[in-house]
Short mmCIF file of C-alpha atoms in Angstrom, two decimals:
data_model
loop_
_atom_site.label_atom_id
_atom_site.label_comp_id
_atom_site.label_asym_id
_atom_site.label_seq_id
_atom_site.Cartn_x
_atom_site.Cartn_y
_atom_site.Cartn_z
CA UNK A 1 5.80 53.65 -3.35
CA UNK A 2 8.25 50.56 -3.17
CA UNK A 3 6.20 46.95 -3.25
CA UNK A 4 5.96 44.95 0.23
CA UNK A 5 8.17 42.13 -0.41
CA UNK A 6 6.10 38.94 0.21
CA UNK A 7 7.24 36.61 3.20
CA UNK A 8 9.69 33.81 2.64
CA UNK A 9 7.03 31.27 2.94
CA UNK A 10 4.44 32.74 0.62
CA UNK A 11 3.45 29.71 -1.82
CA UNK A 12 5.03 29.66 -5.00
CA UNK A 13 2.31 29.16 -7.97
CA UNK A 14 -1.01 29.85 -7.96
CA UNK A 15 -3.19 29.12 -4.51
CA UNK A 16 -6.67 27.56 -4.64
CA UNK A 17 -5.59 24.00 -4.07
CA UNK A 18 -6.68 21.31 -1.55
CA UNK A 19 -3.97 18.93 -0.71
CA UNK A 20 -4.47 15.67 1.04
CA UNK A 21 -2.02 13.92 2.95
CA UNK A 22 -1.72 10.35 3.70
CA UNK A 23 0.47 9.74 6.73
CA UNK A 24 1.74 6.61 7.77
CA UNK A 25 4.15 5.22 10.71
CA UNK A 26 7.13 5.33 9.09
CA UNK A 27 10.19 2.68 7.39
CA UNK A 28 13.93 2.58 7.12
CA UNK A 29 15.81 3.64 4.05
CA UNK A 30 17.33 0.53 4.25
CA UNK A 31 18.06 -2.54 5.91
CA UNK A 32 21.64 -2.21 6.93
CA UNK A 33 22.37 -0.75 10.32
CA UNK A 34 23.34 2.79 9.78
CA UNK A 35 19.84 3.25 8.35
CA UNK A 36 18.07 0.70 10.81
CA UNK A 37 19.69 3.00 13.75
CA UNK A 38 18.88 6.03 12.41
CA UNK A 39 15.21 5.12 11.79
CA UNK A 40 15.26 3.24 15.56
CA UNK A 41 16.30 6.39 16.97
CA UNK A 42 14.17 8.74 15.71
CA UNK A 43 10.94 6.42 16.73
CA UNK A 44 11.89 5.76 20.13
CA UNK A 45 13.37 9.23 20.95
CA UNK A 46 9.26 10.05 20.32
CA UNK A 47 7.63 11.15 23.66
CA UNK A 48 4.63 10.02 22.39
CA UNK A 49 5.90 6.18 22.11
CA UNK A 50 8.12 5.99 24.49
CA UNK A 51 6.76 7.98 27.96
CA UNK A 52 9.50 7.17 29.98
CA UNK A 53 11.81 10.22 31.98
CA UNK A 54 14.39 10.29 29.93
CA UNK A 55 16.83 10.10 32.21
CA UNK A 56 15.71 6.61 33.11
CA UNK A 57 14.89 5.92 28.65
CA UNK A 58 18.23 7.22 27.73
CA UNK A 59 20.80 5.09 28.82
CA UNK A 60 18.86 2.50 27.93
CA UNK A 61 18.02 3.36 24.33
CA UNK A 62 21.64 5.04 23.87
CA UNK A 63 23.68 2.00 25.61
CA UNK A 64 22.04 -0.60 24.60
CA UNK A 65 19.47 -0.37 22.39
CA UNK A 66 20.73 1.68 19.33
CA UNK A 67 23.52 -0.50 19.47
CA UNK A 68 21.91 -4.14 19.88
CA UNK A 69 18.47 -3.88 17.97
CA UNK A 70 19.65 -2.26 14.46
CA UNK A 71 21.17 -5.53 13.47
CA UNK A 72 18.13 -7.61 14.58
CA UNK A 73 15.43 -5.44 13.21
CA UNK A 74 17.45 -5.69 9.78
CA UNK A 75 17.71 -8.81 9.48
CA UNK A 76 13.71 -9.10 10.12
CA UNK A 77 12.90 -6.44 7.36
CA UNK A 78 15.53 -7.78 5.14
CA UNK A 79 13.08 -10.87 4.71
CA UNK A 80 10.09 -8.85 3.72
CA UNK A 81 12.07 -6.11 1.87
CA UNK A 82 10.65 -5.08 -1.70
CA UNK A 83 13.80 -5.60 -3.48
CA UNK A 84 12.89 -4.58 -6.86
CA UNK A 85 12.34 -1.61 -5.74
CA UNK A 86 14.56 -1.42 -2.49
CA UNK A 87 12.20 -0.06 -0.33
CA UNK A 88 10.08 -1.46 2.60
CA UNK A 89 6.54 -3.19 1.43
CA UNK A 90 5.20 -0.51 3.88
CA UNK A 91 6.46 2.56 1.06
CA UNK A 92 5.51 0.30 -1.59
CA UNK A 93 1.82 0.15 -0.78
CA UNK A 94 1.50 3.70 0.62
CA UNK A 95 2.61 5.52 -2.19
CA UNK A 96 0.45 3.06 -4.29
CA UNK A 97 -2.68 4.32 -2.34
CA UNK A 98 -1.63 7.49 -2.88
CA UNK A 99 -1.42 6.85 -6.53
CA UNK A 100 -4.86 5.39 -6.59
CA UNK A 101 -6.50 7.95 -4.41
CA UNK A 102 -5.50 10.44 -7.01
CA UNK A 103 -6.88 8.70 -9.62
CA UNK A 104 -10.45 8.46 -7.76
CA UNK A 105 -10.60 12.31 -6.20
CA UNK A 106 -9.60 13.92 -10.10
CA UNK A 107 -13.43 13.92 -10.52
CA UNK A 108 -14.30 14.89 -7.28
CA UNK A 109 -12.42 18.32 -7.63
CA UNK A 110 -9.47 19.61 -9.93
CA UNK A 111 -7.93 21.45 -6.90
CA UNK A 112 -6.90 18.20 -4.85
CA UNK A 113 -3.79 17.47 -4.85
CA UNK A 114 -2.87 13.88 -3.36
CA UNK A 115 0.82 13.14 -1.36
CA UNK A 116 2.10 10.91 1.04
CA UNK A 117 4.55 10.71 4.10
CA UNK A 118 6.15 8.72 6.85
CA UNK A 119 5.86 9.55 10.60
CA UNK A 120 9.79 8.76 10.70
CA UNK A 121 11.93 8.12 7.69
CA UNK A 122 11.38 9.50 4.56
CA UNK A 123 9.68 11.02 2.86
CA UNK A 124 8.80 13.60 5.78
CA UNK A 125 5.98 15.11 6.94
CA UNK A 126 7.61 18.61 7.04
CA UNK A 127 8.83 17.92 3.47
CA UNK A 128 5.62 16.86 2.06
CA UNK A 129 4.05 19.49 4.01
CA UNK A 130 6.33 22.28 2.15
CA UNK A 131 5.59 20.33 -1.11
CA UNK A 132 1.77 20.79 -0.69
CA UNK A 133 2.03 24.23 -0.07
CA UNK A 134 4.62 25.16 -3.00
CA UNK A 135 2.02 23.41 -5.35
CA UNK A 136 -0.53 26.46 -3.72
CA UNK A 137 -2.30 24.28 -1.19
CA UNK A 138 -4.07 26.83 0.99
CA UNK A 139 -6.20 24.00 2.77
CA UNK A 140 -4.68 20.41 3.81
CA UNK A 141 -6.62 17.37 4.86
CA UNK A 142 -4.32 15.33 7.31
CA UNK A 143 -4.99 11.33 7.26
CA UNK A 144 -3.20 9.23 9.78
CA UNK A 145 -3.62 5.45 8.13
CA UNK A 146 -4.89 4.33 11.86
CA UNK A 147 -8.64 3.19 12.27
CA UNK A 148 -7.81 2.71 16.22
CA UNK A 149 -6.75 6.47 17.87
CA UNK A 150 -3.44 5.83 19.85
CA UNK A 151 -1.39 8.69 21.46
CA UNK A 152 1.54 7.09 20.34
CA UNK A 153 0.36 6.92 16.39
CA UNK A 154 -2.49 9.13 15.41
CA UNK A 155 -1.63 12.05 18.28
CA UNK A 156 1.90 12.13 17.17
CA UNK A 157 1.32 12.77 13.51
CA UNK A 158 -0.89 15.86 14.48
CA UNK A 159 2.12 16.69 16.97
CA UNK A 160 4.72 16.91 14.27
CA UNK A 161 1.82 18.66 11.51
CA UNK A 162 1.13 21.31 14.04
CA UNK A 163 4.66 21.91 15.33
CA UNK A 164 5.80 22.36 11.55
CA UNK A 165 2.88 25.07 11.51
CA UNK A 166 4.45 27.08 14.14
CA UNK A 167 7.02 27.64 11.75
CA UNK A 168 4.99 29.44 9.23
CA UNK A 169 3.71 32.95 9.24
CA UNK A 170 1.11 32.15 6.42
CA UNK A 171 -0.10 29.08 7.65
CA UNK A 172 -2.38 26.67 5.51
CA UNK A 173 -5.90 25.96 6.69
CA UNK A 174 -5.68 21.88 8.24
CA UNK A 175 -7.79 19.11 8.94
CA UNK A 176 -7.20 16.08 10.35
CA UNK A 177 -9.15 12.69 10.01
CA UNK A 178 -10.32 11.14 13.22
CA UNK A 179 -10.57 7.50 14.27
CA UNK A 180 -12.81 5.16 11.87
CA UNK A 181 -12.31 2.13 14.06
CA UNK A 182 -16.54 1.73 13.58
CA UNK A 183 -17.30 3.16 9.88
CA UNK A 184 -19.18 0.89 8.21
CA UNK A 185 -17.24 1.01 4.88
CA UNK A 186 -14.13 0.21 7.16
CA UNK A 187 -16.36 -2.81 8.83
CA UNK A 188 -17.91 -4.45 5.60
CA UNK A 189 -14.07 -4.00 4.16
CA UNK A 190 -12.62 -5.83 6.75
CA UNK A 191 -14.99 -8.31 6.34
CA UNK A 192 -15.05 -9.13 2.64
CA UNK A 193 -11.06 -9.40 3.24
CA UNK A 194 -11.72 -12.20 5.70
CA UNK A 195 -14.95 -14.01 3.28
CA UNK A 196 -12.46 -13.78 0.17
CA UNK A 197 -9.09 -15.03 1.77
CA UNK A 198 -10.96 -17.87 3.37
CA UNK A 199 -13.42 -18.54 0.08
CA UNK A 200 -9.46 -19.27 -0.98
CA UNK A 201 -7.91 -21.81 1.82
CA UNK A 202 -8.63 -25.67 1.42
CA UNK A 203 -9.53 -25.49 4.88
CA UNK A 204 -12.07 -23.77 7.72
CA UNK A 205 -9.92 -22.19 10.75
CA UNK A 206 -11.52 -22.67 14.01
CA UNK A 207 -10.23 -19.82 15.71
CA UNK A 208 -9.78 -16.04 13.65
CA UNK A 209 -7.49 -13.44 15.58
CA UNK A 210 -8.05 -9.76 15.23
CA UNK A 211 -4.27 -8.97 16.44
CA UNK A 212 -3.51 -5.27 16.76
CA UNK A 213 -0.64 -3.64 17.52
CA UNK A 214 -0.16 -3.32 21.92
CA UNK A 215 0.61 -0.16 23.55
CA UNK A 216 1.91 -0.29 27.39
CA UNK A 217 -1.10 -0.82 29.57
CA UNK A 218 0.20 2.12 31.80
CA UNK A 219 -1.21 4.29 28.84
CA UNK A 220 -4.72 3.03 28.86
CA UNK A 221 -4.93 3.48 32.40
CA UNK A 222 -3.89 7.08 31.60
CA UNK A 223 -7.00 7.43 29.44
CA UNK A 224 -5.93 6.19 25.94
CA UNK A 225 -8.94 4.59 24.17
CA UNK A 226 -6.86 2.45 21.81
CA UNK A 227 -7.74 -0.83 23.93
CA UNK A 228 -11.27 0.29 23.28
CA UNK A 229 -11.31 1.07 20.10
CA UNK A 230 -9.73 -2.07 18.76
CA UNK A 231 -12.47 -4.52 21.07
CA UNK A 232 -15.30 -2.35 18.79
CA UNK A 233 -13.77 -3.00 15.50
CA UNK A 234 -14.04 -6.26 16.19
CA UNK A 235 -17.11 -6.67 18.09
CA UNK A 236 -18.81 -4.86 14.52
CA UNK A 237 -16.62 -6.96 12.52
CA UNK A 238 -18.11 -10.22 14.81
CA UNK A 239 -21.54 -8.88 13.99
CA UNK A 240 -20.88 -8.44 9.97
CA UNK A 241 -19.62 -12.43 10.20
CA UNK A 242 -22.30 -13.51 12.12
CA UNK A 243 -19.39 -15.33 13.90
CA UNK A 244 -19.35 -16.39 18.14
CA UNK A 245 -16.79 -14.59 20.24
CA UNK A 246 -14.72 -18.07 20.27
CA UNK A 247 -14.34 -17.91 16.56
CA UNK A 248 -13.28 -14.11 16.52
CA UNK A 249 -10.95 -12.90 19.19
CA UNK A 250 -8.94 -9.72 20.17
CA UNK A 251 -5.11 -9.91 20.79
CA UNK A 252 -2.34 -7.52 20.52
CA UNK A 253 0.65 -7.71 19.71
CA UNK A 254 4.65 -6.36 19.01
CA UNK A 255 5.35 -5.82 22.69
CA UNK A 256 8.82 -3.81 23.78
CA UNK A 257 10.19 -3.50 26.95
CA UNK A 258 9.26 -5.08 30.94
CA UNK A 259 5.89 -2.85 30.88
CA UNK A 260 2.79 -4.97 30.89
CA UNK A 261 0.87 -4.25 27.71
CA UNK A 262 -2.01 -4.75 26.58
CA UNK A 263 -3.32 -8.77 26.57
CA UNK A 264 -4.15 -11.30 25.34
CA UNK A 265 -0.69 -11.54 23.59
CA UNK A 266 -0.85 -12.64 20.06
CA UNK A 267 2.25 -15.02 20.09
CA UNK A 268 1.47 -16.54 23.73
CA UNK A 269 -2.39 -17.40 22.50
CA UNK A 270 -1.09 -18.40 19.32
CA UNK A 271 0.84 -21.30 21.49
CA UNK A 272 -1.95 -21.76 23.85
CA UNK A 273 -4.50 -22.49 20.75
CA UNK A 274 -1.57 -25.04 19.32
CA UNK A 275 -1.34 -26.46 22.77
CA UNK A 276 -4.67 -27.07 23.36
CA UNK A 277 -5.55 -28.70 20.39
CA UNK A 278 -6.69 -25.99 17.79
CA UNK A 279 -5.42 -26.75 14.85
CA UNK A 280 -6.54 -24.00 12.00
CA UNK A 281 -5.70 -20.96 12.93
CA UNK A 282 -6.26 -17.38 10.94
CA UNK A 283 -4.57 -13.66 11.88
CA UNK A 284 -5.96 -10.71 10.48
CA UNK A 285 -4.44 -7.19 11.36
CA UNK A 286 -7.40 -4.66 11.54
CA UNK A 287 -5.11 -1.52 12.41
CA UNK A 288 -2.33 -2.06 9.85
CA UNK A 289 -3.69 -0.23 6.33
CA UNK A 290 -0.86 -1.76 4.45
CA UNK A 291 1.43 -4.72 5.03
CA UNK A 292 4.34 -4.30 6.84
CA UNK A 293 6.86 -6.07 9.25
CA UNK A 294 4.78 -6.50 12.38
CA UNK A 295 2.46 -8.37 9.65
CA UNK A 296 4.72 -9.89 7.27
CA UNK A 297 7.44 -10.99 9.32
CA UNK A 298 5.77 -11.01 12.80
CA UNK A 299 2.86 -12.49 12.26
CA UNK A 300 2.52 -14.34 9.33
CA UNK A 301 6.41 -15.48 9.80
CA UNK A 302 6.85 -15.91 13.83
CA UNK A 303 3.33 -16.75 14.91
CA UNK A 304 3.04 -19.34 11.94
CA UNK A 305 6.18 -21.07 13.29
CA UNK A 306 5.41 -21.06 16.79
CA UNK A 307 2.03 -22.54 16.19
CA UNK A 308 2.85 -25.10 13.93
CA UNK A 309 6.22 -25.69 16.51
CA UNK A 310 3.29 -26.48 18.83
CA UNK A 311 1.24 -28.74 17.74
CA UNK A 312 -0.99 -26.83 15.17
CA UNK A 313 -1.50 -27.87 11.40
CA UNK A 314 -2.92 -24.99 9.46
CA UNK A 315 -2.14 -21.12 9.52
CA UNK A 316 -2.66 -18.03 7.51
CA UNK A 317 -2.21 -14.59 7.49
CA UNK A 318 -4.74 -12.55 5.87
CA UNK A 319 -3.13 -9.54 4.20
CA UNK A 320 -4.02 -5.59 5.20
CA UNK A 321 -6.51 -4.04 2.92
CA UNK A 322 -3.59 -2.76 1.21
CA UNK A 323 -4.58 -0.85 -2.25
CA UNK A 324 -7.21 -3.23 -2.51
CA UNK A 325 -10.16 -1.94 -4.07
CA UNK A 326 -12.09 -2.46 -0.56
CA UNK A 327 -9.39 -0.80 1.42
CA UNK A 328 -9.33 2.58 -1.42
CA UNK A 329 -13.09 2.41 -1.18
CA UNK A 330 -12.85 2.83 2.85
CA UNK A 331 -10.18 5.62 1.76
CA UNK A 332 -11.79 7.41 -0.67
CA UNK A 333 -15.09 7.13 1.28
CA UNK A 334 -13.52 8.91 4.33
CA UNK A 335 -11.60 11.57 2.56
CA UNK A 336 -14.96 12.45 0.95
CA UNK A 337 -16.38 13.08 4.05
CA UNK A 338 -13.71 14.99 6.06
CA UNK A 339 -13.41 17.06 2.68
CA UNK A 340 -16.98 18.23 3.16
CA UNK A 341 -17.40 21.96 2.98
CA UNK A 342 -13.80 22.13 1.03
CA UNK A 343 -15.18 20.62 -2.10
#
């Protein structure tokens, strides 16, 4: 009797393995504008980020904005571009958690295997996917890097994981990681960010901002708990300081388009605070995992300028948790977790 040929997709070496997969938002392959265009297009061609007919979206994003923003948004990452490695800080610092998470799981269980991948850009989720499997992954663990769930960053990552599954006739067991916008070990990392970069400064600020990334307020009112989720990370955070509600305040920012989002803006209270006679001033990023340009550039470049260019005297940006040893330990501690039963 002839063999049954195996499917196409069967995995290649032996099976067994647990791969987990770090996901982030994505980065340009570089800054010039072919690239910037073809990573601009492929984010805001997403349903999930930009909910607009696209009949009405279309024109827009095909007439104008493909052909007006590439050579804006490059010269922004082109200031906070890795360039010994050419590569954005945002692949830089993923692939180094990666790296480290590795390191700390190889005594948890021989079986994990550790990768990483972009929402859009490179490298892929499909291709990292394929890569997990062809190393005999028959279970995945799925980590979007967001402690806030937003439709338009943690749903979307689980849209494209699923989707590639439909492609598979032997289809690896997955997980994904939920929200950890209130985990302790998230909380108390947060925290020791803020005691240590401060512990550093020669001066006190009088106002902290948590400033997280907006989404269109037309999507909260549709039932997205983003908006809550970031006023709880900080209200815990608050409580871990022992800090008033003046000292540590919500805003949101990188806004796009005439849709009201989400408020208080970061740049507009950023002016007001100048204006009014604040002058030190601290911005942390609580939903960013790693650096990137809506931190580097946008914050600690833009809102620096426009409050000093208002009256304010000192400013700082306190960096992500990065591949800190806090921000692996709130890593580690949550892949632990979601890997219970599997290991």
């Amino acid at each position: 009797m002839a063999k049954a040929k195996l499917p196409a997709d069967h995995p290649k070496v032996k099976t067994g393995r647990i791969g987990v997969l770090l996901v982030n938002l994505g980065t340009p392959d570089g800054t010039d504008f072919r690239n910037m265009r073809k990573y601009l297009r492929e984010f805001l061609t997403d349903k999930r980020v930009i909910e607009w007919p696209k009949a009405l979206w279309y024109p827009i994003l095909f007439g104008i904005v493909l052909n007006t923003r590439p050579k804006k948004s490059g010269a922004a990452y082109d200031e906070i571009w890795n360039k010994e490695l050419d590569e954005s800080p945002l692949r830089t610092i993923t692939r180094s958690q990666a790296t480290l998470l590795a390191e700390d799981l190889a005594g948890l269980d021989e079986r994990i295997v550790v990768d990483w991948a972009m929402r859009y850009g490179n490298p892929s989720i499909a291709s990292r996917l394929e890569a997990l499997r062809e190393q005999g992954c028959e279970r995945i663990l799925v980590f979007p890097l967001y402690p806030q769930y937003a439709a338009s960053t943690t749903a979307t990552v689980n849209d494209v994981v699923f989707r590639e599954m439909t492609k598979l006739r032997w289809q690896p067991a997955i997980r994904t990681v939920p929200p950890y916008h209130d985990d302790p070990v998230y909380i108390d990392a947060l925290a020791t960010s803020i005691e240590t970069h401060l512990a550093g400064l020669d001066f006190d600020p009088e106002v902290v901002l948590t400033s997280y990334h907006g989404i269109p307020q037309s999507y909260f009112r549709k039932g997205d708990p983003y908006h809550c989720h970031c006023q709880k990370t900080t209200r815990l955070l608050r409580d871990r300081l022992g800090w008033s509600e003046d000292r540590l305040r919500v805003t949101f920012q990188s806004r796009f388009g005439p849709e009201e989002w989400l408020q208080p803006y970061t740049d507009k209270t950023v002016e007001a605070l100048a204006k009014e006679g604040v002058k030190r001033v601290a911005v942390l990023n609580p939903g960013f995992v790693a650096d990137c340009l809506e931190t580097l550039e946008e914050i600690a470049g833009e809102a620096g300028e426009i409050f000093h260019e208002n009256g304010g005297d000192k400013f700082t940006h306190i960096p992500c948790l990065n591949d800190s040893a806090p921000g692996m330990d709130v890593l580690s501690a949550i892949v632990r977790r979601e890997l219970a039963g599997w290991v």
